[in-house]
Amino acid sequence: MSILSNQKLSAFQQLLSGASKQELIWMNGYLSGLLSNGTIQQTEVEVAVAAPSVNKITIAYGTETGNSKKLAVTFAAKAKKAGITAKVVSLDQYRLNDLPKEEYFFSLISTHGEGEPPAAARKFYDHIHNNGFKLEKLKYGVLALGDTSYPLFCTAGEQVDAQLEKLGGQRIIPIQKCDVDYEHDADSWFDLLLHRLSAPPTINEVAVAAAPVVIKKSVVKKIYNGSIVTNINLNDRGSNKQTHHIEIVANDEIDYLPGDALGVVPENVAALVDPIVELLGIDRHKTYHFRHEQMTAYDLLKKKLNIFFLPERVVAKYAQLVGQDIPPAKIGLLDLIKIYPLKNNDQFGQLIEILEPIAPRLYSIASSPEAHSGEVHLTVARDRFKVNDEWKYGLCSDFLTCLPSETAIDFYIHRNSQFRLPDDDKDIIMIGPGTGVAPFRSFIAHREATGATGKSWLFFGDQHFVTDFLYQTEWQNWLETGALTQLTVAFSRDQSQKVYVQHKMMQHGQQLYEWLASGASLYVCGAKHPMSTDVEDTLMQLIEKFGNKTIEEAAQFVEQLRDEERYLKDVY
Amino acid sequence: MSQNHGPLSSTERIKQSSDNLRGTLAESLLNDVTGNIYEDDVALVRFHGMYIQDDRDRRDERAQKKLERLYSFMIRLRLPGGYLSAEQWRQMHHVAGDHSTGTIKITTRQTVQLHGVLKSHVKPTLKGFNQASLTTIATCGDINRNVLCTSNPIQSKVHAQVFEYAKAIDELLLPKTNAYYEIWLDQEKLEEKQSEEDPLYQDRYMPRKFKIAIAIPPNNDVDVLTNDIGLIAVIENDELLGFNIAIGGGMSATHGNAENYARLASVIGFADTKEKVLKTVYEILTIQRDYGNRSDRKLARLKYTVDRMGLDWWKQELINRTGFEMEAPRPFTFDSRGDYYGWQKDHEDKWHYTVFIENGRILDTEQLALKTALYEVALTDKSDFIFTCNQNLIISNVKAKNKAAVNKILQQFSIIDHTKNASLVRRNAMACVAFNTCPLALAEAQRYMPTLLTKIEPILEKHALQNERILIRMTGCPNGCSRPFAAEIGFVGTAYGKYNMLVGGDSVGLRLNKMYKESLDEAQILNELDNMLGIYKIERKNDESFGDFAHTKWLNGQPLQRTASTFADPILPVNKN
Ligand code: SRM
Ligand SMILES: Cc1cc2nc3c(=O)[nH]c(=O)nc-3n(C[C@H](O)[C@H](O)[C@H](O)COP(=O)(O)OP(=O)(O)OC[C@H]3O[C@@H](n4cnc5c(N)ncnc54)[C@H](O)[C@@H]3O)c2cc1C
Ligand SMILES: Cc1cc2nc3c(=O)[nH]c(=O)nc-3n(C[C@H](O)[C@H](O)[C@H](O)COP(=O)(O)O)c2cc1C
Ligand code: SF4
């Protein structure tokens, strides 16, 4: 009846007979882990039954786009079920002096920019880095959110994990690094944590802390294979801008919500790759190894490697490679090899070693799954800038705006959990100049498709009425159907003095304040600087003026909007 | 009799409920989400001298870009007799530069239009005009339009005196509403509305546009008989005796609808004193106001009321309203409709230079810096400016001592060569605006006419006819804005690239042309012309004009389309030429 040899079978039965229930469960998970994917897996346990040995923990999150926060909240709820009270706090609210007093401290933190912590976590991050103090009591764990497509995957989380240990903290659970589709990994990590807390494993904690971090490898995010169906420049002749409306269809149903962004990894243009191939006398077809991938030299340069604008850390490595001192500044690879040539062309192999993958770029989704099923729309501004008197285009915006119809394109969905529509009957105010208008096209299309009853008010702005009124006819139709209640526009360069959205907000301050006072949510999307800051200043002023409040009260009012998640930003 | 027609047209409703032409224009201006205005205001804004238009070349592309049509305003100045001072010219030059396409377009009615004025620029434009006491009021809409007057002061010693009539009629027939000043010039509302009481227009205005012109024979540059009211000055040894008065002229026809037709005005009498002339003109308007068709706008022009009621009824009704009977018309002669190009001296030793401006489009091109040249002239303050009804310009009233200075500028910018070297046929030709701004255009006109002429010129030379002033006029549709039905050869657009060809009009404007062939493309047009001109060259009797020749040769008198002759012959004196 059994496929085990008698000898094995008896040993097995002996092992089982002597085991406690907990041990049996553990073994069970261990085995299933082995079976699922050759690697050793931590056990997932039904926690409700276990009696908690710890009853108070702190969950501190550092978030940019709300994912870490969302997890923190769900975790707290789970903990409560398990009889553990969890204090949930954002790292920018966290009182740093409390840290030494902490006993059970768990940090959920994402990585942004180029391997940096979210702005909100900065204070905490820097604090633990100037290790002038010790954390004897601290027992901790870190859940790192990130995106494997970035050169520096989850580095912020890694840093926090390492620093807390340096400061004397005791890691009671290995760090879990999550890709963009983080839910599953995050859940199993927390389940394990709860298990640890409710019934400390037989093996003592020190052992765990020291133990090699054996952990199931991350669920990699879903990559969609789409193809371009429309790619039109929305700006009219004579405009200084070039903003493309891009429609993409995908083979399988795209899972996203209004407010989410689309992630895409651009390719380098042949015009940049070819000269490098020439200059280094590269054999295009020779294959190389790069981060667990085998690719031809040409494909690597075209599709994989960031050669467009190298970060300083790569430039530094290059300096070592060629044994010259090179000023620590961003620079393109072509310029680099021209000015500081490789010792010899055989160094190309080593060069690949130090190069990083092309980072993805994000674009707010301008469509709604309800209104544009099977499609995802983007509003992409072709980024144009001067480098010593020569016009250049940004890598990805250039790549996207130049894609002809029917081109295949891979992308993924970046969830933005804190830029969501409120309930259908709630009013929304949207501040979206330039490409910042993209998510609001999604919002209005979605609300129309779902028959939402709340009022909506859009503030749009750009340079010129005639050439730069993005989606003008669509807004006009939505005004007629009532899907959009009100549209206020600011065209900065149509008159002698510049007029921006914030000026229009002030002009309509009375009404805007009334909307907010009666429960409307305020959304801001677009350029972080200077737009979003100017808008915030104006917001304060108009609340002060039209709500006749003191500056402090105005600030409070805004703070409250934040707490109630009625003041939401998606700025870049 | 009386108004034997159906329910009021929607335009009538809009006018009457417009609170003296205010409508919702103020709101329309404030709506910054569109370059357009509210539907009812489209009809009203015309009374203020503007049309809302869009760039027809850009429709498809902008729709693709999710942008609305490229709406803008065409704005028309009110210049009785086409007169501008140098200072006013300078102001117009700047306003055009700051707020419009920059091109100053001289119209066939002796004034100018600016195109492409965005909604946000309308007020600044009108305020800019106002600063130089220029206005656009009532240059469009169902109301009396710009009053024409034979343009060139050299025409007669009494030119100035006749010109005063144009101004007097202009003032007499202005609307009383204050809306223009409130809406565009931000003047505050008048308290007592009774100051807006308008005994002439009341709250319904005219049933349709209304046009008046004054001609000083023997020149008929104003095409006097194509107007609702035509006044023909009667002058004996340099003394103005009075005016022959003609009614019921108009051009526009409709393709395939005989109900609409071009008509030359019928001369119904002569009035001597200014008081009588003004009174007669005024009452002609009140009769048309009361009897004109207000249900079908296509039949609302005076010409149809004249034909419906008959000339005798009109004469009688006029007597009833004026209290006097007009004298019998005096004989008159016209010898041309052209402008006197180049330098001309008048009886006061003042000089006048007529510049040839193709289709009236004043702009700077690589070939010719026309706009700059004229601005330079205006800067000298040594001249006035008068527009002609042939879309040309007279640099006027230059004192003998200043002539050299002005001439220098004209030479320097080779305006003189440009005027001299233009072929005779080109200098006498006219084309309407049509594409890209005219919403009614079926075919190109001013953008195409120059090219077509370049292909016609060699044909004329081939038949050694380049010294014949053959009058060719083109429009993009049958509305007739360049008066093509009063030309020797008329091209009237029927579809893109296709034109009806009408021939047989006389050279002085006393006989309309008639349909010769329909919907010809360019090749067919050139081919027809080649044949006709060849035959004309051989068979013409001495200096017979092409129009007269064609009339008998190809149309053998048979009207294919109703013309002046079918109505007005009995009292039209024979042309003494
Ligand atoms: C600018 C001008 C032609 C030019 O190249 O010079 C012109 C241009 C237009 N005419 Fe005209 N008409 C112009 C002289 C004429 C003339 C000639 C004349 O008056 O000596 C006529 C024929 C005479 C007559 O009135 O019968 C003329 C008969 C029309 C008509 C037909 C009226 C009718 O009785 O049915 C229309 C259409 C309408 O009014 O519905 C019209 C309408 C128009 C409009 C405003 C189209 C519209 O209604 O939207 C055109 C604007 C085009 C543009 O983009 O500028 N235009 N229009 C002339 C401006 C004169 C002025 O300064 O006021
Ligand atoms: C959440 C989010 C949503 C977004 N939504 C949108 C959106 O809806 N629409 C949109 O258009 N954008 C959006 N963006 C911005 C977008 O992701 C990209 O940042 C933007 O398109 C620029 O990327 P790029 O690859 O074209 O330019 P990059 O190549 O990344 O260059 C960016 C900048 O780097 C500098 N630079 C690059 N190369 C050089 C060089 N060789 N020399 C000197 N300087 C150089 C320039 O200043 C340039 O402007 C969003 C960003 C985020 C984070
Ligand atoms: C502008 C930007 C830059 C990012 N840079 C990185 C990075 O360098 N490394 C990484 O692992 N993830 C990076 N990410 C991915 C985020 O960490 C990931 O989307 C995470 O889910 C965000 O979590 P949050 O919403 O809590 O901030 C970046 C995301 C954005 C929007
Ligand atoms: S004739 Fe027709 S096409 Fe030409 S301007 Fe007049 S209305 Fe327009």
PDB file of N, CA and C in Angstrom, chain A residues 87-109:
ATOM      1  N   LYS A  87      -0.975  48.218  17.093  1.00  0.00           N
ATOM      2  CA  LYS A  87      -1.031  49.664  16.897  1.00  0.00           C
ATOM      3  C   LYS A  87      -0.485  49.942  15.491  1.00  0.00           C
ATOM      4  N   VAL A  88      -1.354  50.503  14.618  1.00  0.00           N
ATOM      5  CA  VAL A  88      -0.922  50.798  13.255  1.00  0.00           C
ATOM      6  C   VAL A  88      -0.529  52.264  13.157  1.00  0.00           C
ATOM      7  N   VAL A  89       0.675  52.533  12.659  1.00  0.00           N
ATOM      8  CA  VAL A  89       1.130  53.917  12.573  1.00  0.00           C
ATOM      9  C   VAL A  89       1.964  54.133  11.309  1.00  0.00           C
ATOM     10  N   SER A  90       1.755  55.299  10.707  1.00  0.00           N
ATOM     11  CA  SER A  90       2.584  55.646   9.557  1.00  0.00           C
ATOM     12  C   SER A  90       3.940  56.138  10.061  1.00  0.00           C
ATOM     13  N   LEU A  91       5.002  55.782   9.370  1.00  0.00           N
ATOM     14  CA  LEU A  91       6.347  56.106   9.864  1.00  0.00           C
ATOM     15  C   LEU A  91       6.580  57.607  10.006  1.00  0.00           C
ATOM     16  N   ASP A  92       5.851  58.414   9.264  1.00  0.00           N
ATOM     17  CA  ASP A  92       6.065  59.863   9.421  1.00  0.00           C
ATOM     18  C   ASP A  92       5.355  60.373  10.668  1.00  0.00           C
ATOM     19  N   GLN A  93       4.430  59.580  11.191  1.00  0.00           N
ATOM     20  CA  GLN A  93       3.748  59.962  12.438  1.00  0.00           C
ATOM     21  C   GLN A  93       4.452  59.327  13.646  1.00  0.00           C
ATOM     22  N   TYR A  94       5.320  58.385  13.383  1.00  0.00           N
ATOM     23  CA  TYR A  94       5.904  57.579  14.469  1.00  0.00           C
ATOM     24  C   TYR A  94       6.851  58.415  15.333  1.00  0.00           C
ATOM     25  N   ARG A  95       6.638  58.351  16.680  1.00  0.00           N
ATOM     26  CA  ARG A  95       7.511  59.105  17.591  1.00  0.00           C
ATOM     27  C   ARG A  95       8.802  58.327  17.789  1.00  0.00           C
ATOM     28  N   LEU A  96       9.896  58.880  17.291  1.00  0.00           N
ATOM     29  CA  LEU A  96      11.159  58.130  17.256  1.00  0.00           C
ATOM     30  C   LEU A  96      11.641  57.734  18.655  1.00  0.00           C
ATOM     31  N   ASN A  97      11.284  58.554  19.670  1.00  0.00           N
ATOM     32  CA  ASN A  97      11.722  58.208  21.030  1.00  0.00           C
ATOM     33  C   ASN A  97      11.038  56.941  21.524  1.00  0.00           C
ATOM     34  N   ASP A  98       9.913  56.576  20.886  1.00  0.00           N
ATOM     35  CA  ASP A  98       9.222  55.352  21.309  1.00  0.00           C
ATOM     36  C   ASP A  98       9.998  54.105  20.922  1.00  0.00           C
ATOM     37  N   LEU A  99      10.855  54.233  19.928  1.00  0.00           N
ATOM     38  CA  LEU A  99      11.517  53.054  19.367  1.00  0.00           C
ATOM     39  C   LEU A  99      12.223  52.200  20.429  1.00  0.00           C
ATOM     40  N   PRO A 100      13.047  52.847  21.278  1.00  0.00           N
ATOM     41  CA  PRO A 100      13.745  52.033  22.292  1.00  0.00           C
ATOM     42  C   PRO A 100      12.787  51.303  23.222  1.00  0.00           C
ATOM     43  N   LYS A 101      11.585  51.842  23.363  1.00  0.00           N
ATOM     44  CA  LYS A 101      10.642  51.207  24.292  1.00  0.00           C
ATOM     45  C   LYS A 101       9.901  50.048  23.631  1.00  0.00           C
ATOM     46  N   GLU A 102       9.986  49.991  22.297  1.00  0.00           N
ATOM     47  CA  GLU A 102       9.211  48.971  21.578  1.00  0.00           C
ATOM     48  C   GLU A 102       9.661  47.569  21.943  1.00  0.00           C
ATOM     49  N   GLU A 103       8.673  46.653  21.976  1.00  0.00           N
ATOM     50  CA  GLU A 103       9.013  45.235  22.174  1.00  0.00           C
ATOM     51  C   GLU A 103       8.828  44.473  20.866  1.00  0.00           C
ATOM     52  N   TYR A 104       7.649  44.611  20.295  1.00  0.00           N
ATOM     53  CA  TYR A 104       7.363  43.919  19.035  1.00  0.00           C
ATOM     54  C   TYR A 104       7.037  44.957  17.962  1.00  0.00           C
ATOM     55  N   PHE A 105       7.994  45.138  17.067  1.00  0.00           N
ATOM     56  CA  PHE A 105       7.902  46.224  16.081  1.00  0.00           C
ATOM     57  C   PHE A 105       8.054  45.641  14.669  1.00  0.00           C
ATOM     58  N   PHE A 106       7.005  45.835  13.859  1.00  0.00           N
ATOM     59  CA  PHE A 106       7.072  45.289  12.501  1.00  0.00           C
ATOM     60  C   PHE A 106       6.886  46.404  11.478  1.00  0.00           C
ATOM     61  N   SER A 107       7.804  46.454  10.544  1.00  0.00           N
ATOM     62  CA  SER A 107       7.810  47.565   9.581  1.00  0.00           C
ATOM     63  C   SER A 107       7.448  47.070   8.185  1.00  0.00           C
ATOM     64  N   LEU A 108       6.444  47.717   7.583  1.00  0.00           N
ATOM     65  CA  LEU A 108       6.097  47.444   6.182  1.00  0.00           C
ATOM     66  C   LEU A 108       6.543  48.655   5.390  1.00  0.00           C
ATOM     67  N   ILE A 109       7.537  48.469   4.528  1.00  0.00           N
ATOM     68  CA  ILE A 109       8.076  49.647   3.852  1.00  0.00           C
ATOM     69  C   ILE A 109       8.384  49.370   2.384  1.00  0.00           C
TER      70      ILE A 109
END
